[in-house]
PDB file of C-alpha atoms in Angstrom:
ATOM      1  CA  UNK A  21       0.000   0.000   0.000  1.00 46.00           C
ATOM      2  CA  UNK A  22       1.425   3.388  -0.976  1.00 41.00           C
ATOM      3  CA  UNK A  23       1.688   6.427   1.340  1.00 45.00           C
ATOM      4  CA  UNK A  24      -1.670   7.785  -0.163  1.00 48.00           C
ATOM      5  CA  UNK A  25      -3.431   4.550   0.288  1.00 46.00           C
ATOM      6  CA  UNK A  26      -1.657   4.655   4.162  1.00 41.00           C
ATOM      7  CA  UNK A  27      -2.895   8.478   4.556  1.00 47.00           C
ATOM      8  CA  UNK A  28      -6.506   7.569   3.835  1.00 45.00           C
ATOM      9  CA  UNK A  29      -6.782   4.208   5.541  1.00 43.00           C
ATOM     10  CA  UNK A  30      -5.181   6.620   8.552  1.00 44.00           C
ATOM     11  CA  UNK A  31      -8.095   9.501   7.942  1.00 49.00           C
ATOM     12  CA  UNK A  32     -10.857   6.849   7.310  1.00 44.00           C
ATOM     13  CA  UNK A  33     -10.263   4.623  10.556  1.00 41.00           C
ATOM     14  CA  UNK A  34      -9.187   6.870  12.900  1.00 47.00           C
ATOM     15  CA  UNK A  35     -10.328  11.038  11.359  1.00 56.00           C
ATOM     16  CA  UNK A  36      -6.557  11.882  11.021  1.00 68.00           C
ATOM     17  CA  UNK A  37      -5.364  11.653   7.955  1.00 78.00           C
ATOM     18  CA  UNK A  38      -2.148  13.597   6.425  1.00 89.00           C
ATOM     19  CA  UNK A  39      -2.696  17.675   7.742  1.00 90.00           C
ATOM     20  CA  UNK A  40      -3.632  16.415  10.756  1.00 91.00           C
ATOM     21  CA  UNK A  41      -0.599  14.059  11.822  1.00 92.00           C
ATOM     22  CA  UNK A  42       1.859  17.183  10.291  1.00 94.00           C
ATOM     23  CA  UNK A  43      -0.150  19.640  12.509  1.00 94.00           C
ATOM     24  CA  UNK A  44       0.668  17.592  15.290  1.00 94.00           C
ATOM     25  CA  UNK A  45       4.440  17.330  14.261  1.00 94.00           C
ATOM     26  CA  UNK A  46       4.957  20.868  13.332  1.00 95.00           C
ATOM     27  CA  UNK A  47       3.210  22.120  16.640  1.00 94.00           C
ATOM     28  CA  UNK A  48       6.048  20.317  17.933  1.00 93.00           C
ATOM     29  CA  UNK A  49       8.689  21.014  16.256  1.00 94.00           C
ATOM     30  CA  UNK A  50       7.847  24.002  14.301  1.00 95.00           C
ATOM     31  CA  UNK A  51       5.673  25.996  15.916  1.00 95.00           C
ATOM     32  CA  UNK A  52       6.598  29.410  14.819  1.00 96.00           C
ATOM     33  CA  UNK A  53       6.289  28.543  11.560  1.00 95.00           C
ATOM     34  CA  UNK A  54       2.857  26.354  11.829  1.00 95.00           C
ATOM     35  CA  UNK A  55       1.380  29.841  13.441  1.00 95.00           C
ATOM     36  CA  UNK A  56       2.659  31.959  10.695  1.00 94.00           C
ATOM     37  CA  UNK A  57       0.994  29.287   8.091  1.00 94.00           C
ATOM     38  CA  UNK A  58      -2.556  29.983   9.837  1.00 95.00           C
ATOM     39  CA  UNK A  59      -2.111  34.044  10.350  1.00 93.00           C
ATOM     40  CA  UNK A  60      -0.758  33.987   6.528  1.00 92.00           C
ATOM     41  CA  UNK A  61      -2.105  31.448   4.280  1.00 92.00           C
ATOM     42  CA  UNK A  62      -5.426  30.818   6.257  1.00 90.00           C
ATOM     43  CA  UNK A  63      -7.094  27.987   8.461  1.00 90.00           C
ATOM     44  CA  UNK A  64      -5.976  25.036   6.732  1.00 90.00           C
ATOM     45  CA  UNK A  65      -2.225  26.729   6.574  1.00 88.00           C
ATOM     46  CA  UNK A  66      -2.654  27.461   2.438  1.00 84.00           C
ATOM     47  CA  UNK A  67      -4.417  24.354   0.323  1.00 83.00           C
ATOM     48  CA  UNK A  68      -5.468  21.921   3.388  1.00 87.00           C
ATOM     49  CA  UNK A  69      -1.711  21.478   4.249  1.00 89.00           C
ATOM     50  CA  UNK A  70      -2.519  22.012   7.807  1.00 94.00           C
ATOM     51  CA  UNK A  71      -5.955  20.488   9.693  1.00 94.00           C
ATOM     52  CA  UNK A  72      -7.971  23.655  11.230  1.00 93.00           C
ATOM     53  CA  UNK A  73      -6.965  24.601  14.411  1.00 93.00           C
ATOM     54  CA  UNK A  74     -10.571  24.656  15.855  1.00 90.00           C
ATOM     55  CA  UNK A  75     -11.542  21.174  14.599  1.00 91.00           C
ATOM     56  CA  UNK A  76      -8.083  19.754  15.773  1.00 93.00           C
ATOM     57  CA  UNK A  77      -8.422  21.061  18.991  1.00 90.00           C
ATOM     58  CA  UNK A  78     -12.096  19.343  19.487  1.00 88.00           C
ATOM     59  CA  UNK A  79     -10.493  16.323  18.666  1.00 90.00           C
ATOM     60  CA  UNK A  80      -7.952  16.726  21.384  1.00 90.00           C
ATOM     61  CA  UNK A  81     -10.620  17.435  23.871  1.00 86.00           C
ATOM     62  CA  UNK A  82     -12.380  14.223  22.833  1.00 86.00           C
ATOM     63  CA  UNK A  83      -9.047  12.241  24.025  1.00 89.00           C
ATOM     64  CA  UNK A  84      -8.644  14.766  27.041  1.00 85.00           C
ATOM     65  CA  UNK A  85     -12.220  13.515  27.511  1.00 83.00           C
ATOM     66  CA  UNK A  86     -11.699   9.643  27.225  1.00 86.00           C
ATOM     67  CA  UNK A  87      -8.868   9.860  29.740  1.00 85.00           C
ATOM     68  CA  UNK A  88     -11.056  11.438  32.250  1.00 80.00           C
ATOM     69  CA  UNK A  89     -13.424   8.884  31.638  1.00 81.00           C
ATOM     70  CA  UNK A  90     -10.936   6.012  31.771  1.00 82.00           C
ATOM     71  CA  UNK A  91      -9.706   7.641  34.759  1.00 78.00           C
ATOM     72  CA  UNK A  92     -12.660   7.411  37.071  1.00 75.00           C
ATOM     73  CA  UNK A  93     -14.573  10.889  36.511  1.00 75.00           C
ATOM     74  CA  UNK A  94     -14.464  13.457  38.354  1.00 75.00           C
ATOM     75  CA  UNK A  95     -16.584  12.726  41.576  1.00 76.00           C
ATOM     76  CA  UNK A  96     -13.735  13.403  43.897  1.00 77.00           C
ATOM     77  CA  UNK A  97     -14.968  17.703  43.220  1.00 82.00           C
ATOM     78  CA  UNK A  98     -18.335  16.521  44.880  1.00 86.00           C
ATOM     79  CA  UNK A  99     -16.844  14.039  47.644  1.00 82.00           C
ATOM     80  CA  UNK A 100     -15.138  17.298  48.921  1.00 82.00           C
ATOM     81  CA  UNK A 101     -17.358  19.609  48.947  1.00 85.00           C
ATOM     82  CA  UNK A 102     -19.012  20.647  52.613  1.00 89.00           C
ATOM     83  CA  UNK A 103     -21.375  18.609  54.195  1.00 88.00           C
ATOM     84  CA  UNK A 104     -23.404  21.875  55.123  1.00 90.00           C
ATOM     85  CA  UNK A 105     -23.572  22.181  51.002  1.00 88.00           C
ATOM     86  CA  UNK A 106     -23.694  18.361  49.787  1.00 91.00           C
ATOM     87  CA  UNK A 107     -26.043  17.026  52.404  1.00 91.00           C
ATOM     88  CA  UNK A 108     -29.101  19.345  51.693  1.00 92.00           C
ATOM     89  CA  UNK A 109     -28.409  18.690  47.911  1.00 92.00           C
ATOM     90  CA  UNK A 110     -28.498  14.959  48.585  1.00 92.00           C
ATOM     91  CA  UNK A 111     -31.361  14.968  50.623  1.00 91.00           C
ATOM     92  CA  UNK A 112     -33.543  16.667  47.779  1.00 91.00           C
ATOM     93  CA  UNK A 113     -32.783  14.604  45.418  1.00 91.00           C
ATOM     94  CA  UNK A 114     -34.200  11.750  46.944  1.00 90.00           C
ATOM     95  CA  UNK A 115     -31.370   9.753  46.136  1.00 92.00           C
ATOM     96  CA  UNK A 116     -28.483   7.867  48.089  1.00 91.00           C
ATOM     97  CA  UNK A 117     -25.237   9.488  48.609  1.00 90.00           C
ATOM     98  CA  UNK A 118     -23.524   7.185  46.364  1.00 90.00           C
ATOM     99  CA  UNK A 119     -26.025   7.813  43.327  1.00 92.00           C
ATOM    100  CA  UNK A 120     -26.233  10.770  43.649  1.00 92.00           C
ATOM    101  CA  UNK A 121     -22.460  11.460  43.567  1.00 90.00           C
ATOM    102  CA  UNK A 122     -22.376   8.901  40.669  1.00 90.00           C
ATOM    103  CA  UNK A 123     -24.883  10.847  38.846  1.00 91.00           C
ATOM    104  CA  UNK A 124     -23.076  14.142  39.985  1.00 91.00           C
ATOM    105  CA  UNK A 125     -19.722  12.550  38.298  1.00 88.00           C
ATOM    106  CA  UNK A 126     -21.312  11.472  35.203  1.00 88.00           C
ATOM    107  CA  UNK A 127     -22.598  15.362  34.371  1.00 90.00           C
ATOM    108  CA  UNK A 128     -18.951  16.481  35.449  1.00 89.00           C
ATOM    109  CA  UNK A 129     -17.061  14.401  33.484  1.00 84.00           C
ATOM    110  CA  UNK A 130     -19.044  15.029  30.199  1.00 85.00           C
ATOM    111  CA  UNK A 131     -18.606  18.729  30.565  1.00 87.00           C
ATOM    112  CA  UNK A 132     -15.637  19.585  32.102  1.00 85.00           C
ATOM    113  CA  UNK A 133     -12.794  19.257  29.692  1.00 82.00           C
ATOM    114  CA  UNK A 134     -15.026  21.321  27.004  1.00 85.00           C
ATOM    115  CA  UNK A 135     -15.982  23.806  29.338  1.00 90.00           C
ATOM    116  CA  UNK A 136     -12.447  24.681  31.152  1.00 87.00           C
ATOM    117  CA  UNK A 137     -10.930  24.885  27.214  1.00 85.00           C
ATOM    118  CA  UNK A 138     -13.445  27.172  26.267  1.00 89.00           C
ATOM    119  CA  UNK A 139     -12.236  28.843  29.556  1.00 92.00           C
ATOM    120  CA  UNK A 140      -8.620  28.984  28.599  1.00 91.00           C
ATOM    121  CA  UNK A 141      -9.342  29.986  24.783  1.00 91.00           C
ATOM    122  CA  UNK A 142     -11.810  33.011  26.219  1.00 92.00           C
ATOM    123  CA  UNK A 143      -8.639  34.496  28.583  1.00 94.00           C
ATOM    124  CA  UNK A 144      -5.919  33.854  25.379  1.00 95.00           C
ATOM    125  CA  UNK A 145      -7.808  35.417  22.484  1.00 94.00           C
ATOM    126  CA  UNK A 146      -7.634  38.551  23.272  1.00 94.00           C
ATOM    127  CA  UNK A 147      -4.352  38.741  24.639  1.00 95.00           C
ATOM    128  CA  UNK A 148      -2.885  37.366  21.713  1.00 94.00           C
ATOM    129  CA  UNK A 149      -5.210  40.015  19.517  1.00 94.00           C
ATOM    130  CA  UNK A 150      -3.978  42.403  21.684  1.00 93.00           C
ATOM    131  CA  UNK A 151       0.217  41.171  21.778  1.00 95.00           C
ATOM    132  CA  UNK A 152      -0.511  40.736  17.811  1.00 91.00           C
ATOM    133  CA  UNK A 153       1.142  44.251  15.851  1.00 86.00           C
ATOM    134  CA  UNK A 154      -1.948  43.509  12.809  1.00 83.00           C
ATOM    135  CA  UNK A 155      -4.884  43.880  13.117  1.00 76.00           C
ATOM    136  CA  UNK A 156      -6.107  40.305  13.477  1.00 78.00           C
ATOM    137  CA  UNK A 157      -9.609  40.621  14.066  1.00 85.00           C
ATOM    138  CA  UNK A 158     -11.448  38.017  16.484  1.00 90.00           C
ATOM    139  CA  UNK A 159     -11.244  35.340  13.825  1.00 91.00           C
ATOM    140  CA  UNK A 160      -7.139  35.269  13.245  1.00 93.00           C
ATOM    141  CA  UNK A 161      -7.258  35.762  16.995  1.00 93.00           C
ATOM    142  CA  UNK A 162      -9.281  32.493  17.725  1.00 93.00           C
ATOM    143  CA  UNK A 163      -6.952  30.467  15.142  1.00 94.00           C
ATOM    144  CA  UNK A 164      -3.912  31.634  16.837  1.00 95.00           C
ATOM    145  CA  UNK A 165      -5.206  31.262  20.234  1.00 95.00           C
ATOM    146  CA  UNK A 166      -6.124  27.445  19.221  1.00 95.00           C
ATOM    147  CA  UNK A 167      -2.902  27.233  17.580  1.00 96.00           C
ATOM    148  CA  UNK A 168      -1.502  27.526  20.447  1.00 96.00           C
ATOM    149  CA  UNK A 169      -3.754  25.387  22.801  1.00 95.00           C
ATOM    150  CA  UNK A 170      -3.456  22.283  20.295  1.00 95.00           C
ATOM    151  CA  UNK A 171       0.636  22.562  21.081  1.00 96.00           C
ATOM    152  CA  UNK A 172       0.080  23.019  24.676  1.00 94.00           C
ATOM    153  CA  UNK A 173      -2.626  20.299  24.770  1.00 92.00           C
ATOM    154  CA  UNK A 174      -0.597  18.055  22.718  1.00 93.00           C
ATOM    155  CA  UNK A 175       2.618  18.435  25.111  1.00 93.00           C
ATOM    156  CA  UNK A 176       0.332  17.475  28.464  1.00 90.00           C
ATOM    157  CA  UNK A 177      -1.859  15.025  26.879  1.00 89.00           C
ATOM    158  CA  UNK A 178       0.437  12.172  27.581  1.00 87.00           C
ATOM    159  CA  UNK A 179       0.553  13.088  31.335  1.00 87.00           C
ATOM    160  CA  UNK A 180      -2.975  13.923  30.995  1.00 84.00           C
ATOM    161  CA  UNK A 181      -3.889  11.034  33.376  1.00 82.00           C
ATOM    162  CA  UNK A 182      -2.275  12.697  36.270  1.00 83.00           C
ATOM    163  CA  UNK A 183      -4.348  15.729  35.943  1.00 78.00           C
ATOM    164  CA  UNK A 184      -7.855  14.115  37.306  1.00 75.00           C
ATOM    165  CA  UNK A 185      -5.847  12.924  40.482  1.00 75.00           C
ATOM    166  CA  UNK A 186      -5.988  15.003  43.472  1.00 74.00           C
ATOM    167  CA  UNK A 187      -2.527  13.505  44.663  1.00 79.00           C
ATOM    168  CA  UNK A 188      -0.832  14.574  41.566  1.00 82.00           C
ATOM    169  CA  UNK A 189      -2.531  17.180  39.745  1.00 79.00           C
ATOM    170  CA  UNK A 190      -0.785  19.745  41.780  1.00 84.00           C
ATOM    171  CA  UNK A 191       2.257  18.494  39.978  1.00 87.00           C
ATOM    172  CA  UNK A 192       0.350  18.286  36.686  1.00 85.00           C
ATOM    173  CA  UNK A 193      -0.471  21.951  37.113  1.00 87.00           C
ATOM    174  CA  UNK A 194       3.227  22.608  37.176  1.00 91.00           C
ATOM    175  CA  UNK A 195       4.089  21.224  34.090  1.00 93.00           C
ATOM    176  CA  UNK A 196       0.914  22.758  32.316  1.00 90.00           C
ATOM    177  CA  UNK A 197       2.614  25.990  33.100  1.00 93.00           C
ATOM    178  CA  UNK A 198       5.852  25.461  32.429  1.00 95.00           C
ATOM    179  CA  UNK A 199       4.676  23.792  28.898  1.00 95.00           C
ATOM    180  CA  UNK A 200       2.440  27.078  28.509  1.00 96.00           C
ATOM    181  CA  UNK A 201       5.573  29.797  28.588  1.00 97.00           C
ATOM    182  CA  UNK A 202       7.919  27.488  26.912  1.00 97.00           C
ATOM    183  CA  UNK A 203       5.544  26.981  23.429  1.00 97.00           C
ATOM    184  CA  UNK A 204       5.036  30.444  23.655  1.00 97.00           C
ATOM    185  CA  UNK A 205       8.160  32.114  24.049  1.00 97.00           C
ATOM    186  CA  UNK A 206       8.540  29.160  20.349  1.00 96.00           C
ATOM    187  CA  UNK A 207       5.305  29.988  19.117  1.00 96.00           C
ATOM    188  CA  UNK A 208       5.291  33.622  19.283  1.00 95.00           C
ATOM    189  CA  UNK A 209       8.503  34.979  18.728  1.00 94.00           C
ATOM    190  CA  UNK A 210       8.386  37.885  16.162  1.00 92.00           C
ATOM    191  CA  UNK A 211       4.605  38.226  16.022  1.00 93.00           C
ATOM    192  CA  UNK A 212       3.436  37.928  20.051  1.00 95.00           C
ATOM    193  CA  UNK A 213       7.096  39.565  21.122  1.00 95.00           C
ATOM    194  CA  UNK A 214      10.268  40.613  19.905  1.00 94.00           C
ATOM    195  CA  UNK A 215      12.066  41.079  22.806  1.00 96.00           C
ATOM    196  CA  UNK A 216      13.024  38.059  25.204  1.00 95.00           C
ATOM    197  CA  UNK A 217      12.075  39.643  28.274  1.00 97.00           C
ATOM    198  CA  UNK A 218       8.670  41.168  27.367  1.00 96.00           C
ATOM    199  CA  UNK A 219       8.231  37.590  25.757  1.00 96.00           C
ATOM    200  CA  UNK A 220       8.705  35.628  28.734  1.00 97.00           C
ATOM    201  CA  UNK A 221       6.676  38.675  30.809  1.00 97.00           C
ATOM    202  CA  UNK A 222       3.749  38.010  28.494  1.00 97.00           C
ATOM    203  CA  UNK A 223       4.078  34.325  28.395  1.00 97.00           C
ATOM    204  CA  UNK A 224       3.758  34.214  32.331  1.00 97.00           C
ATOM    205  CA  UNK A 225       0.857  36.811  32.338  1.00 97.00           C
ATOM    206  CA  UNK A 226      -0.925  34.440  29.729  1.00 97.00           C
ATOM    207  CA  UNK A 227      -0.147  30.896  31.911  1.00 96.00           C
ATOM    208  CA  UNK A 228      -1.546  32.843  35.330  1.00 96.00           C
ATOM    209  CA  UNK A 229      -4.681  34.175  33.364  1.00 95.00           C
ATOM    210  CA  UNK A 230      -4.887  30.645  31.675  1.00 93.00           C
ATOM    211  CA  UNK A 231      -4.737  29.146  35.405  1.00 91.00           C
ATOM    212  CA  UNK A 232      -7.552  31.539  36.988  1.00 93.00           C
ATOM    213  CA  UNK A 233      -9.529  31.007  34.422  1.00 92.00           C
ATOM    214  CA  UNK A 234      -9.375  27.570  34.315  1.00 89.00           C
ATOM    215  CA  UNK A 235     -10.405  27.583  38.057  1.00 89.00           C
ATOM    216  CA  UNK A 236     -13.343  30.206  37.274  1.00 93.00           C
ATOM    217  CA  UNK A 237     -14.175  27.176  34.625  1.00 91.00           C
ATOM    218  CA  UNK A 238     -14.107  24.607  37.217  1.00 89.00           C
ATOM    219  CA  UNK A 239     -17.385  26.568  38.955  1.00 92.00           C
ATOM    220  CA  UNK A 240     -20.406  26.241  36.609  1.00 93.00           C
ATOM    221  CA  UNK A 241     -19.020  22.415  35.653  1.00 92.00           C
ATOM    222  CA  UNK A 242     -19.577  21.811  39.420  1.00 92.00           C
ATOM    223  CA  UNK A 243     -22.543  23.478  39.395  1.00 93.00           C
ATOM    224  CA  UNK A 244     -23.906  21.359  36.649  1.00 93.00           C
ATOM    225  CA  UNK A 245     -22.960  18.476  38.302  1.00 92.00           C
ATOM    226  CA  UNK A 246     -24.728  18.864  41.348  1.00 92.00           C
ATOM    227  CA  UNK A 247     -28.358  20.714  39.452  1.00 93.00           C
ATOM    228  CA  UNK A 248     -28.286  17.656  37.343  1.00 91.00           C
ATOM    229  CA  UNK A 249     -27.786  14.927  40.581  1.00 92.00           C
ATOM    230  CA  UNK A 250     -30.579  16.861  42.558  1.00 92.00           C
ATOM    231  CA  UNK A 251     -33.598  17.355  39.712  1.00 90.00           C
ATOM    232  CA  UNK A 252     -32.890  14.394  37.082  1.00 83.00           C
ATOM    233  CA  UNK A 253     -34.134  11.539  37.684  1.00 78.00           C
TER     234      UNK A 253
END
């Protein structure tokens, strides 16, 4: 079987077929140049030679979404919340503590990974419209901003499974934020910054907002958790 053949068994079988595995790769090792593709030639990087970053970065969260799942959920956000505020729910509901928790944990684990990336692409658009020297406009913004979180998602996706552990995703945390200034200060040289300094200064401002808002996220996906436990049946 030739490479073509190879490339559309790949795209048929598992939805990635040639832009999407050189996406991957160039986030990687080319990052710079991958972001300059999108700002440049477009979403697909100039005649589908890159995947779009939007569509790529769903797929991602589908993964992100199956190791959550394979993981156990994420019921240990409801098992420590207050008695004062868990009981009452509980005892509404009608249902036992472990149902309702399981029921809690199913909602949670279905919404949270979309919901906290919508979180961190909301804080990163505009500062990278605003660190940007055009005048990108929210759609260029929105490419570059998911530019960027495929290549950070990509990087933590294989350590991914320590990230729905409350014994190491303190550690997991960490590396998301080390990951986050690093692809930046690669990604964004000569278009987000210039100058070293100002580059790592607006790399760290990004990873903190990234980080708050990510915990802002984690607040209605907790709340949907525990309206769903307490009125569905």
């Amino acid at each position: 079987m030739n490479d073509r053949g190879l490339n559309h068994l790949s795209e048929d079988a598992t939805g990635f077929g040639q832009a999407e595995w050189r996406t991957l790769r160039d986030s990687l090792i080319r990052p710079r140049e991958l972001l300059e593709a999108y700002m440049v030639q477009g979403p697909d990087g100039g005649g589908g030679h890159y995947a779009r970053p939007l569509r790529l970065y769903l797929t991602l969260c589908g993964i992100l979404m199956l190791v959550l799942f394979l993981k156990g959920g994420a019921g240990f956000y409801i098992t420590g919340l207050p008695a004062d505020v868990l009981d009452p729910l509980i005892e509404a509901s009608g249902k036992s503590r472990e149902l309702f928790v399981a029921d809690a944990d199913n909602w949670m684990s279905l919404t949270m990974v979309p919901v906290l990336l919508a979180f961190y692409a909301l804080i990163s658009a505009p500062l990278l419209r605003w660190w940007d020297p055009e005048d990108l406009g929210w759609r260029k913004a929105f490419r570059a901003t998911f530019a960027f979180l495929n290549a950070l998602t990509l990087v933590t996706l294989p350590i991914s499974w320590f990230a729905y552990d409350v014994a190491t995703s303190g550690y997991w945390a960490l590396f998301l934020s080390t990951a986050s200034i690093v692809i930046f200060m690669r990604m964004g040289w000569g278009r987000w910054f210039t100058a070293p300094l100002a580059g790592f200064a607006k790399a760290v401002a990004l990873t903190i907002g990234i980080q708050i808002f990510g915990g802002i996220g984690l607040l209605p996906v907790v709340a949907i958790g525990l309206m769903a436990a307490t009125y569905a049946p």
